[in-house]
Tab-separated table of C-alpha atoms in Angstrom:
chain	number	residue	atom	x	y	z
A	1	UNK	CA	25.262	-11.288	16.919
A	2	UNK	CA	23.356	-8.268	15.696
A	3	UNK	CA	20.378	-8.139	17.982
A	4	UNK	CA	19.781	-8.054	21.702
A	5	UNK	CA	17.331	-10.700	22.838
A	6	UNK	CA	13.968	-10.135	24.439
A	7	UNK	CA	12.979	-11.944	27.587
A	8	UNK	CA	9.596	-12.635	26.021
A	9	UNK	CA	11.092	-15.459	23.969
A	10	UNK	CA	13.290	-17.256	26.505
A	11	UNK	CA	13.356	-21.031	26.410
A	12	UNK	CA	15.134	-22.159	29.546
A	13	UNK	CA	16.748	-25.383	28.410
A	14	UNK	CA	18.689	-24.491	25.280
A	15	UNK	CA	20.458	-21.146	24.856
A	16	UNK	CA	21.255	-21.506	21.148
A	17	UNK	CA	17.689	-22.476	20.267
A	18	UNK	CA	16.101	-19.640	22.216
A	19	UNK	CA	18.484	-17.118	20.656
A	20	UNK	CA	17.585	-18.314	17.179
A	21	UNK	CA	13.863	-18.094	17.836
A	22	UNK	CA	14.061	-14.749	19.645
A	23	UNK	CA	16.121	-13.190	16.885
A	24	UNK	CA	13.726	-14.412	14.221
A	25	UNK	CA	10.717	-13.048	16.103
A	26	UNK	CA	12.452	-9.703	16.491
A	27	UNK	CA	12.957	-9.617	12.745
A	28	UNK	CA	9.197	-9.943	12.311
A	29	UNK	CA	8.668	-7.007	14.646
A	30	UNK	CA	11.307	-4.942	12.895
A	31	UNK	CA	9.544	-5.475	9.608
A	32	UNK	CA	6.636	-3.532	11.087
A	33	UNK	CA	4.285	-6.491	11.221
A	34	UNK	CA	3.109	-6.064	14.817
A	35	UNK	CA	1.118	-3.170	16.163
A	36	UNK	CA	1.475	-0.391	13.584
A	37	UNK	CA	-1.359	1.586	12.079
A	38	UNK	CA	-2.014	1.680	8.378
A	39	UNK	CA	-0.897	5.284	8.091
A	40	UNK	CA	2.423	4.575	9.665
A	41	UNK	CA	5.616	3.850	7.777
A	42	UNK	CA	6.716	0.252	7.811
A	43	UNK	CA	10.345	-0.642	7.991
A	44	UNK	CA	11.261	-1.565	4.418
A	45	UNK	CA	13.627	-4.319	5.324
A	46	UNK	CA	12.082	-7.645	4.386
A	47	UNK	CA	15.260	-9.113	5.555
A	48	UNK	CA	17.066	-12.041	4.096
A	49	UNK	CA	17.972	-13.093	7.602
A	50	UNK	CA	14.457	-14.574	7.814
A	51	UNK	CA	15.568	-16.917	5.053
A	52	UNK	CA	19.227	-17.210	5.949
A	53	UNK	CA	18.542	-18.013	9.595
A	54	UNK	CA	15.616	-20.285	8.877
A	55	UNK	CA	17.505	-22.484	6.504
A	56	UNK	CA	20.465	-23.162	8.780
A	57	UNK	CA	20.950	-26.841	9.530
A	58	UNK	CA	19.917	-28.111	12.947
A	59	UNK	CA	22.526	-28.337	15.671
A	60	UNK	CA	22.903	-32.089	15.254
A	61	UNK	CA	23.929	-31.689	11.613
A	62	UNK	CA	20.709	-33.054	10.156
A	63	UNK	CA	19.834	-29.968	8.108
A	64	UNK	CA	19.364	-30.093	4.395
A	65	UNK	CA	22.563	-28.700	2.884
A	66	UNK	CA	21.131	-28.133	-0.549
A	67	UNK	CA	18.309	-26.063	0.931
A	68	UNK	CA	20.824	-24.037	2.909
A	69	UNK	CA	22.754	-23.246	-0.249
A	70	UNK	CA	19.656	-22.503	-2.287
A	71	UNK	CA	18.108	-20.251	0.344
A	72	UNK	CA	21.390	-18.430	0.845
A	73	UNK	CA	21.656	-17.901	-2.904
A	74	UNK	CA	18.163	-16.423	-3.023
A	75	UNK	CA	18.964	-14.121	-0.115
A	76	UNK	CA	22.216	-12.952	-1.690
A	77	UNK	CA	20.416	-12.315	-4.991
A	78	UNK	CA	18.060	-9.944	-3.215
A	79	UNK	CA	20.957	-8.173	-1.542
A	80	UNK	CA	22.790	-7.947	-4.839
A	81	UNK	CA	19.752	-6.401	-6.495
A	82	UNK	CA	19.536	-3.689	-3.847
A	83	UNK	CA	23.183	-2.767	-4.322
A	84	UNK	CA	22.893	-2.786	-8.112
A	85	UNK	CA	20.054	-0.261	-8.002
A	86	UNK	CA	21.912	2.009	-5.583
A	87	UNK	CA	25.182	1.883	-7.495
A	88	UNK	CA	23.727	2.213	-11.005
A	89	UNK	CA	23.862	6.012	-11.281
A	90	UNK	CA	27.510	6.358	-10.229
A	91	UNK	CA	29.294	5.137	-13.400
A	92	UNK	CA	26.540	6.013	-15.895
A	93	UNK	CA	26.089	9.767	-15.521
A	94	UNK	CA	28.191	10.768	-18.522
A	95	UNK	CA	26.598	8.192	-20.840
A	96	UNK	CA	23.001	8.892	-19.842
A	97	UNK	CA	23.305	12.678	-19.981
A	98	UNK	CA	24.906	12.446	-23.420
A	99	UNK	CA	22.502	9.907	-24.957
A	100	UNK	CA	19.259	11.219	-23.463
A	101	UNK	CA	20.338	14.852	-23.278
A	102	UNK	CA	19.658	15.409	-19.589
A	103	UNK	CA	20.446	18.634	-17.811
A	104	UNK	CA	22.097	18.702	-14.398
A	105	UNK	CA	18.764	19.054	-12.612
A	106	UNK	CA	17.166	16.289	-14.688
A	107	UNK	CA	19.930	13.840	-13.858
A	108	UNK	CA	19.633	14.795	-10.199
A	109	UNK	CA	15.947	13.923	-10.369
A	110	UNK	CA	16.724	10.646	-12.125
A	111	UNK	CA	19.290	9.574	-9.545
A	112	UNK	CA	17.401	10.708	-6.456
A	113	UNK	CA	13.930	9.488	-7.456
A	114	UNK	CA	15.121	6.016	-6.529
A	115	UNK	CA	14.840	7.045	-2.879
A	116	UNK	CA	11.301	8.354	-3.424
A	117	UNK	CA	10.299	4.921	-4.656
A	118	UNK	CA	12.134	3.454	-1.694
A	119	UNK	CA	10.023	5.489	0.723
A	120	UNK	CA	6.827	4.247	-0.924
A	121	UNK	CA	8.146	0.704	-0.781
A	122	UNK	CA	8.885	1.208	2.904
A	123	UNK	CA	5.259	2.164	3.539
A	124	UNK	CA	3.866	-0.907	1.808
A	125	UNK	CA	6.428	-3.568	2.706
A	126	UNK	CA	4.943	-4.450	6.069
A	127	UNK	CA	1.434	-4.820	4.658
A	128	UNK	CA	2.673	-6.952	1.771
A	129	UNK	CA	4.619	-9.244	4.074
A	130	UNK	CA	1.588	-9.486	6.346
A	131	UNK	CA	-0.899	-10.408	3.641
A	132	UNK	CA	1.070	-12.463	1.153
A	133	UNK	CA	4.113	-13.611	3.109
A	134	UNK	CA	7.831	-13.074	2.687
A	135	UNK	CA	8.028	-14.966	-0.586
A	136	UNK	CA	5.107	-13.078	-2.081
A	137	UNK	CA	6.604	-9.727	-1.137
A	138	UNK	CA	9.938	-10.727	-2.622
A	139	UNK	CA	8.257	-11.823	-5.857
A	140	UNK	CA	6.488	-8.477	-6.185
A	141	UNK	CA	9.773	-6.689	-5.506
A	142	UNK	CA	11.595	-8.653	-8.198
A	143	UNK	CA	8.850	-8.135	-10.801
A	144	UNK	CA	8.634	-4.395	-10.122
A	145	UNK	CA	12.418	-4.089	-10.358
A	146	UNK	CA	12.456	-5.928	-13.695
A	147	UNK	CA	9.783	-3.565	-15.054
A	148	UNK	CA	11.848	-0.626	-13.871
A	149	UNK	CA	15.061	-1.920	-15.416
A	150	UNK	CA	13.346	-2.545	-18.747
A	151	UNK	CA	11.929	0.984	-18.702
A	152	UNK	CA	15.435	2.363	-18.194
A	153	UNK	CA	16.840	0.139	-20.931
A	154	UNK	CA	14.308	1.264	-23.540
A	155	UNK	CA	14.116	4.891	-22.396
A	156	UNK	CA	14.391	7.552	-25.073
A	157	UNK	CA	13.354	10.474	-22.911
A	158	UNK	CA	13.457	11.727	-19.345
A	159	UNK	CA	9.993	10.529	-18.362
A	160	UNK	CA	10.489	6.811	-19.044
A	161	UNK	CA	13.997	6.949	-17.602
A	162	UNK	CA	12.780	8.435	-14.312
A	163	UNK	CA	9.740	6.155	-14.214
A	164	UNK	CA	11.998	3.120	-14.466
A	165	UNK	CA	14.225	4.457	-11.696
A	166	UNK	CA	11.150	5.063	-9.529
A	167	UNK	CA	10.023	1.468	-10.059
A	168	UNK	CA	13.402	0.053	-9.110
A	169	UNK	CA	13.327	2.250	-6.016
A	170	UNK	CA	9.956	0.852	-5.022
A	171	UNK	CA	11.219	-2.675	-5.582
A	172	UNK	CA	14.229	-2.268	-3.320
A	173	UNK	CA	12.119	-0.372	-0.799
A	174	UNK	CA	10.056	-3.538	-0.425
A	175	UNK	CA	13.082	-5.803	-0.578
A	176	UNK	CA	15.801	-3.800	1.159
A	177	UNK	CA	18.243	-6.481	2.225
A	178	UNK	CA	20.948	-5.059	4.483
A	179	UNK	CA	23.600	-7.732	4.350
A	180	UNK	CA	25.904	-7.989	1.371
A	181	UNK	CA	24.328	-4.877	-0.120
A	182	UNK	CA	27.797	-3.642	-0.985
A	183	UNK	CA	28.293	-6.597	-3.341
A	184	UNK	CA	25.839	-5.177	-5.819
A	185	UNK	CA	27.211	-1.708	-5.287
A	186	UNK	CA	30.758	-2.781	-5.996
A	187	UNK	CA	29.888	-4.796	-9.088
A	188	UNK	CA	27.892	-1.870	-10.499
A	189	UNK	CA	30.836	0.456	-9.852
A	190	UNK	CA	33.294	-1.834	-11.608
A	191	UNK	CA	31.235	-3.227	-14.502
A	192	UNK	CA	29.717	0.208	-15.154
A	193	UNK	CA	33.138	1.476	-16.226
A	194	UNK	CA	33.405	-1.266	-18.857
A	195	UNK	CA	29.962	-1.336	-20.485
A	196	UNK	CA	27.332	1.138	-21.649
A	197	UNK	CA	24.592	2.329	-19.317
A	198	UNK	CA	22.023	0.267	-21.176
A	199	UNK	CA	24.143	-2.880	-20.900
A	200	UNK	CA	24.581	-2.250	-17.175
A	201	UNK	CA	20.821	-2.745	-16.829
A	202	UNK	CA	21.463	-6.476	-17.291
A	203	UNK	CA	23.462	-6.474	-14.047
A	204	UNK	CA	20.289	-5.388	-12.289
A	205	UNK	CA	17.908	-7.701	-14.136
A	206	UNK	CA	19.936	-10.887	-13.594
A	207	UNK	CA	19.581	-11.112	-9.784
A	208	UNK	CA	15.842	-10.447	-10.132
A	209	UNK	CA	15.515	-13.471	-12.403
A	210	UNK	CA	17.615	-15.587	-10.041
A	211	UNK	CA	15.436	-14.431	-7.158
A	212	UNK	CA	12.206	-15.334	-8.942
A	213	UNK	CA	13.531	-18.746	-9.949
A	214	UNK	CA	14.933	-19.529	-6.532
A	215	UNK	CA	11.683	-18.632	-4.762
A	216	UNK	CA	9.975	-21.462	-6.629
A	217	UNK	CA	12.083	-24.036	-4.779
A	218	UNK	CA	12.302	-22.691	-1.236
A	219	UNK	CA	9.438	-22.816	1.280
A	220	UNK	CA	7.600	-19.894	2.823
A	221	UNK	CA	8.723	-18.664	6.234
A	222	UNK	CA	7.495	-21.195	8.837
A	223	UNK	CA	7.115	-18.341	11.297
A	224	UNK	CA	4.811	-16.362	9.004
A	225	UNK	CA	2.776	-19.474	8.236
A	226	UNK	CA	2.361	-20.131	11.959
A	227	UNK	CA	1.402	-16.513	12.522
A	228	UNK	CA	-1.438	-16.732	9.984
A	229	UNK	CA	-2.522	-20.043	11.555
A	230	UNK	CA	-1.433	-22.354	8.739
A	231	UNK	CA	0.023	-24.874	11.155
A	232	UNK	CA	0.379	-27.835	8.781
A	233	UNK	CA	2.094	-25.688	6.152
A	234	UNK	CA	4.358	-24.202	8.825
A	235	UNK	CA	5.448	-27.649	10.036
A	236	UNK	CA	5.997	-28.814	6.449
A	237	UNK	CA	8.092	-25.751	5.600
A	238	UNK	CA	10.189	-26.088	8.749
A	239	UNK	CA	10.780	-29.777	8.062
A	240	UNK	CA	11.899	-28.967	4.534
A	241	UNK	CA	14.313	-26.339	5.817
A	242	UNK	CA	15.790	-28.509	8.577
A	243	UNK	CA	15.911	-31.766	6.651
A	244	UNK	CA	13.501	-34.684	6.457
A	245	UNK	CA	15.170	-36.587	9.322
A	246	UNK	CA	15.416	-33.640	11.702
A	247	UNK	CA	13.306	-33.530	14.865
A	248	UNK	CA	11.476	-30.202	14.733
A	249	UNK	CA	9.001	-30.838	17.552
A	250	UNK	CA	10.689	-28.573	20.072
A	251	UNK	CA	11.388	-25.810	17.566
A	252	UNK	CA	7.778	-25.853	16.350
A	253	UNK	CA	6.573	-25.461	19.927
A	254	UNK	CA	9.014	-22.632	20.547
A	255	UNK	CA	7.879	-20.751	17.446
A	256	UNK	CA	4.252	-21.044	18.505
A	257	UNK	CA	5.062	-19.986	22.072
A	258	UNK	CA	6.929	-16.890	20.940
A	259	UNK	CA	4.140	-15.891	18.553
A	260	UNK	CA	1.606	-16.227	21.362
A	261	UNK	CA	3.797	-14.181	23.700
A	262	UNK	CA	4.179	-11.408	21.148
A	263	UNK	CA	0.439	-11.272	20.599
A	264	UNK	CA	-0.016	-10.450	24.278
A	265	UNK	CA	2.173	-7.340	24.017
A	266	UNK	CA	0.356	-3.992	23.860
A	267	UNK	CA	0.037	-2.522	20.398
A	268	UNK	CA	2.224	0.551	19.987
A	269	UNK	CA	1.292	3.559	17.895
A	270	UNK	CA	3.456	6.224	16.343
A	271	UNK	CA	2.586	8.685	19.112
A	272	UNK	CA	3.955	6.268	21.714
A	273	UNK	CA	7.481	6.893	20.462
A	274	UNK	CA	7.449	10.314	22.059
A	275	UNK	CA	6.741	9.105	25.570
A	276	UNK	CA	9.505	9.990	28.008
A	277	UNK	CA	10.612	6.381	28.410
A	278	UNK	CA	11.198	5.977	24.659
A	279	UNK	CA	12.357	9.421	23.587
A	280	UNK	CA	16.053	8.769	24.234
A	281	UNK	CA	15.928	5.690	22.012
A	282	UNK	CA	14.305	7.795	19.302
A	283	UNK	CA	16.917	10.549	19.644
A	284	UNK	CA	19.811	8.103	19.359
A	285	UNK	CA	18.378	6.119	16.435
A	286	UNK	CA	17.102	9.076	14.422
A	287	UNK	CA	20.234	11.069	15.189
A	288	UNK	CA	22.506	8.334	13.892
A	289	UNK	CA	20.466	8.077	10.685
A	290	UNK	CA	20.513	11.841	10.173
A	291	UNK	CA	24.282	11.967	10.570
A	292	UNK	CA	24.682	8.874	8.397
A	293	UNK	CA	22.978	10.696	5.521
A	294	UNK	CA	24.299	14.232	6.075
A	295	UNK	CA	27.800	12.803	5.878
A	296	UNK	CA	27.184	12.648	2.116
A	297	UNK	CA	27.327	8.951	1.356
A	298	UNK	CA	24.551	9.059	-1.232
A	299	UNK	CA	26.056	12.060	-2.951
A	300	UNK	CA	29.372	10.260	-3.313
A	301	UNK	CA	27.760	6.911	-4.121
A	302	UNK	CA	25.283	8.232	-6.699
A	303	UNK	CA	27.659	10.574	-8.558
A	304	UNK	CA	31.116	9.088	-7.998
A	305	UNK	CA	32.208	9.168	-11.615
A	306	UNK	CA	31.390	12.848	-12.048
A	307	UNK	CA	33.223	13.742	-8.839
A	308	UNK	CA	36.458	12.310	-10.211
A	309	UNK	CA	35.978	14.078	-13.536
A	310	UNK	CA	35.430	17.349	-11.695
A	311	UNK	CA	38.625	16.729	-9.738
A	312	UNK	CA	40.653	16.566	-12.954
A	313	UNK	CA	40.590	12.951	-14.124
A	314	UNK	CA	39.829	12.379	-17.795
A	315	UNK	CA	37.172	9.863	-16.715
A	316	UNK	CA	35.830	8.475	-13.479
A	317	UNK	CA	36.702	4.869	-14.297
A	318	UNK	CA	39.764	4.501	-12.067
A	319	UNK	CA	38.077	6.025	-9.065
A	320	UNK	CA	34.862	4.016	-9.308
A	321	UNK	CA	36.777	0.771	-9.821
A	322	UNK	CA	38.864	1.435	-6.704
A	323	UNK	CA	35.709	2.281	-4.769
A	324	UNK	CA	34.203	-1.032	-5.797
A	325	UNK	CA	37.342	-2.922	-4.803
A	326	UNK	CA	37.677	-1.559	-1.270
A	327	UNK	CA	34.055	-1.435	-0.151
A	328	UNK	CA	33.338	-5.135	0.362
A	329	UNK	CA	36.507	-6.144	2.269
A	330	UNK	CA	36.368	-3.110	4.570
A	331	UNK	CA	32.705	-3.722	5.323
A	332	UNK	CA	33.524	-7.318	6.225
A	333	UNK	CA	36.233	-6.077	8.583
A	334	UNK	CA	33.662	-3.829	10.226
A	335	UNK	CA	31.271	-6.760	10.708
A	336	UNK	CA	34.032	-8.797	12.349
A	337	UNK	CA	35.081	-5.949	14.648
A	338	UNK	CA	31.550	-4.969	15.651
A	339	UNK	CA	31.245	-7.512	18.450
A	340	UNK	CA	34.907	-7.453	19.346
A	341	UNK	CA	35.634	-3.752	19.732
A	342	UNK	CA	32.093	-2.564	20.370
A	343	UNK	CA	29.759	-0.186	18.546
A	344	UNK	CA	31.049	3.125	19.907
A	345	UNK	CA	34.732	2.687	18.913
A	346	UNK	CA	33.690	1.713	15.375
A	347	UNK	CA	31.405	4.737	15.114
A	348	UNK	CA	34.123	7.052	16.436
A	349	UNK	CA	36.738	5.732	14.026
A	350	UNK	CA	34.265	5.786	11.147
A	351	UNK	CA	33.067	9.338	11.809
A	352	UNK	CA	36.618	10.615	12.257
A	353	UNK	CA	37.850	8.973	9.079
A	354	UNK	CA	34.835	10.153	7.103
A	355	UNK	CA	35.420	13.717	8.258
A	356	UNK	CA	39.112	13.558	7.379
A	357	UNK	CA	38.406	11.996	3.971
A	358	UNK	CA	35.897	14.705	3.071
A	359	UNK	CA	38.264	17.398	4.321
A	360	UNK	CA	41.057	16.042	2.107
A	361	UNK	CA	38.689	15.999	-0.873
A	362	UNK	CA	37.563	19.537	-0.090
A	363	UNK	CA	41.197	20.691	0.050
A	364	UNK	CA	41.832	19.148	-3.363
A	365	UNK	CA	38.937	21.065	-4.930
A	366	UNK	CA	39.999	24.247	-3.141
A	367	UNK	CA	43.535	23.883	-4.535
A	368	UNK	CA	42.137	23.209	-7.997
A	369	UNK	CA	40.080	26.399	-7.909
A	370	UNK	CA	43.011	28.410	-6.544
A	371	UNK	CA	45.490	27.056	-9.071
A	372	UNK	CA	43.077	27.757	-11.916
A	373	UNK	CA	43.164	31.419	-10.906
A	374	UNK	CA	46.937	31.561	-10.659
A	375	UNK	CA	49.309	32.149	-13.536
A	376	UNK	CA	51.695	29.290	-12.898
A	377	UNK	CA	50.062	25.997	-12.108
A	378	UNK	CA	53.107	23.761	-12.479
A	379	UNK	CA	53.340	20.358	-10.895
A	380	UNK	CA	50.879	21.199	-8.133
A	381	UNK	CA	47.933	20.886	-10.487
A	382	UNK	CA	48.838	17.239	-11.057
A	383	UNK	CA	48.431	16.532	-7.364
A	384	UNK	CA	44.800	17.615	-7.230
A	385	UNK	CA	43.167	14.521	-8.802
A	386	UNK	CA	45.300	12.175	-6.694
A	387	UNK	CA	44.433	14.098	-3.546
A	388	UNK	CA	40.728	13.977	-4.382
A	389	UNK	CA	40.890	10.231	-5.090
A	390	UNK	CA	42.718	9.612	-1.821
A	391	UNK	CA	40.155	11.620	0.103
A	392	UNK	CA	37.194	9.766	-1.437
A	393	UNK	CA	38.761	6.369	-0.737
A	394	UNK	CA	39.512	7.347	2.873
A	395	UNK	CA	35.937	8.567	3.212
A	396	UNK	CA	34.351	5.446	1.706
A	397	UNK	CA	36.551	3.075	3.668
A	398	UNK	CA	35.813	4.880	6.925
A	399	UNK	CA	32.089	4.966	6.249
A	400	UNK	CA	32.000	1.274	5.340
A	401	UNK	CA	33.668	0.137	8.531
A	402	UNK	CA	31.153	1.747	10.851
A	403	UNK	CA	28.592	4.356	9.857
A	404	UNK	CA	27.164	2.166	7.108
A	405	UNK	CA	25.970	-0.733	9.277
A	406	UNK	CA	26.297	0.149	12.961
A	407	UNK	CA	23.358	2.639	13.099
A	408	UNK	CA	21.016	-0.099	11.816
A	409	UNK	CA	22.371	-2.588	14.323
A	410	UNK	CA	21.997	-0.166	17.227
A	411	UNK	CA	18.474	0.742	16.161
A	412	UNK	CA	17.481	-2.900	16.589
A	413	UNK	CA	19.128	-3.046	19.997
A	414	UNK	CA	17.906	0.058	21.806
A	415	UNK	CA	14.151	-0.059	21.099
A	416	UNK	CA	12.068	-2.172	23.507
A	417	UNK	CA	10.301	-5.053	21.806
A	418	UNK	CA	6.798	-3.579	21.892
A	419	UNK	CA	7.935	-0.359	20.194
A	420	UNK	CA	10.516	-1.861	17.856
A	421	UNK	CA	8.271	-2.097	14.788
A	422	UNK	CA	7.027	1.488	14.777
A	423	UNK	CA	10.424	2.791	15.913
A	424	UNK	CA	12.142	0.990	13.068
A	425	UNK	CA	9.576	2.431	10.672
A	426	UNK	CA	10.310	5.999	11.767
A	427	UNK	CA	14.064	5.528	11.590
A	428	UNK	CA	13.859	3.936	8.142
A	429	UNK	CA	11.725	6.784	6.818
A	430	UNK	CA	14.271	9.272	8.133
A	431	UNK	CA	17.019	7.353	6.362
A	432	UNK	CA	15.174	7.273	3.022
A	433	UNK	CA	14.230	10.945	3.268
A	434	UNK	CA	17.781	11.955	4.129
A	435	UNK	CA	19.021	9.909	1.208
A	436	UNK	CA	16.668	11.783	-1.115
A	437	UNK	CA	17.723	15.214	0.163
A	438	UNK	CA	21.430	14.518	-0.244
A	439	UNK	CA	21.196	12.720	-3.592
A	440	UNK	CA	19.006	15.436	-5.117
A	441	UNK	CA	20.924	18.427	-3.733
A	442	UNK	CA	24.439	17.094	-4.334
A	443	UNK	CA	24.897	18.265	-7.926
A	444	UNK	CA	23.578	21.709	-7.059
A	445	UNK	CA	25.948	21.937	-4.108
A	446	UNK	CA	28.848	20.945	-6.352
A	447	UNK	CA	27.850	23.676	-8.819
A	448	UNK	CA	27.843	26.151	-5.954
A	449	UNK	CA	31.225	25.060	-4.561
A	450	UNK	CA	32.882	21.677	-4.889
A	451	UNK	CA	35.240	22.431	-2.025
A	452	UNK	CA	32.437	23.837	0.102
A	453	UNK	CA	30.328	20.729	-0.444
A	454	UNK	CA	32.956	18.418	0.964
A	455	UNK	CA	33.803	20.795	3.784
A	456	UNK	CA	30.111	20.608	4.765
A	457	UNK	CA	30.280	16.814	4.727
A	458	UNK	CA	33.464	16.994	6.795
A	459	UNK	CA	31.716	19.189	9.349
A	460	UNK	CA	28.857	16.677	9.495
A	461	UNK	CA	31.406	13.963	10.274
A	462	UNK	CA	32.855	16.051	13.092
A	463	UNK	CA	29.347	16.665	14.466
A	464	UNK	CA	28.721	12.896	14.306
A	465	UNK	CA	31.802	12.356	16.448
A	466	UNK	CA	30.463	14.703	19.128
A	467	UNK	CA	27.000	13.159	18.979
A	468	UNK	CA	28.347	9.636	19.413
A	469	UNK	CA	30.651	10.669	22.255
A	470	UNK	CA	27.954	12.499	24.230
A	471	UNK	CA	24.658	10.786	23.419
A	472	UNK	CA	25.051	7.254	22.044
A	473	UNK	CA	25.373	4.391	24.570
A	474	UNK	CA	27.464	1.281	24.068
A	475	UNK	CA	25.249	-1.743	23.394
A	476	UNK	CA	27.805	-4.512	22.955
A	477	UNK	CA	27.135	-7.383	25.346
A	478	UNK	CA	24.399	-5.505	27.208
A	479	UNK	CA	20.812	-6.489	27.847
A	480	UNK	CA	17.900	-4.316	26.797
A	481	UNK	CA	17.356	-3.331	30.429
A	482	UNK	CA	20.978	-2.214	30.807
A	483	UNK	CA	20.776	-0.206	27.581
A	484	UNK	CA	17.558	1.484	28.696
A	485	UNK	CA	19.102	2.323	32.067
A	486	UNK	CA	22.085	3.885	30.318
A	487	UNK	CA	19.828	5.935	28.054
A	488	UNK	CA	17.689	7.178	30.934
A	489	UNK	CA	20.735	8.143	32.984
A	490	UNK	CA	21.961	10.359	30.130
A	491	UNK	CA	18.843	12.562	30.201
């Protein structure tokens, strides 16, 4: 559903089988495992689709159901951990600043340093997956995250607090599951309003423990084992995933054939991205990531509670709870609509709604500042918090339905196979860097002008709309060749 298929992995007899194998091989490439230099940034997504796809039962129903459930649980645990780390700072700002005595700039460092760790994790994730496999990389991620959470829990000063946040950032940079990420986000938003910031650490530690335990019982990726020439272990792992009575002869041959085909592709370097035949793909992918971040999602997501307090609420609890409640269902709607309506309509709707939501929020802060200067505030002052809450919910809902997931999907679709690994690495680095800029600068922008901050985000949403309309091609139902032709014709 999410990825266009390469002709390098076509098996002529069975369409469903060849799609499964081709998609899985593309995931390996997207993880930055093929053809990137050591100095280049690896895509930090050690994706749970490698597990989730691999453990699906065979088409004749002979798969092992318990392994499907177990592998899915492990994958969801990793996704949940990512979301918990991202969402942790939103409901905890007041408690942490009070207990530790952080200044505005210190809390900005604490919240944003997560993305610095994420960038480092992005650099090392491909190498880790290459050398020790998917399971090994996931174990390291879980252990590093646990160390980070414990550092936050026992922190008495800024240094240990930020060090723990950096560690959790590195852990999710290695892990970085993209599906169901919002589950952890939403739970952190909601539970964070009910418990202390130290107790909320347990929400982050629990999925790490589940992940470590679950990895004991599931096999390593058969594809990675075949790639490192452990053929017997690969066959054993595939048999365990498909069920002991399943016939895996054809699938084993297909995996080996695709690996051999990929090894014949020319190795691409970072400099190859800027060749004329690839530059349009780079512009579209990097542009979407830049606009995704400049729209302000990490500012709103990292500091949600304080935004609502600044708007006039006595606490940010109501707003963060509502954010947690709407994010998951709207994201699921976006996933369903992605292949029905197409990528471009979702992006257009998402960018428009995000711009309108930020504009409404900006108006609320502008009215608040104006009414504070006037003599008679009256009933109008009571409207400001509600207007700000409405604007944030419109913004988050609009972002979740399109701009959150579609740029990642399109990135995987518009890069040719031989350049996909290094292209994904560049785009991911841009995303992490943009996340750091916005999450660090947000509090300072709010101190400068709360209304102005959201008007800037609104303008970024409007610019996204123009960019999508003029530059981004539709990829739904189109082959890689058709997408490339569309990109080249837009030069």
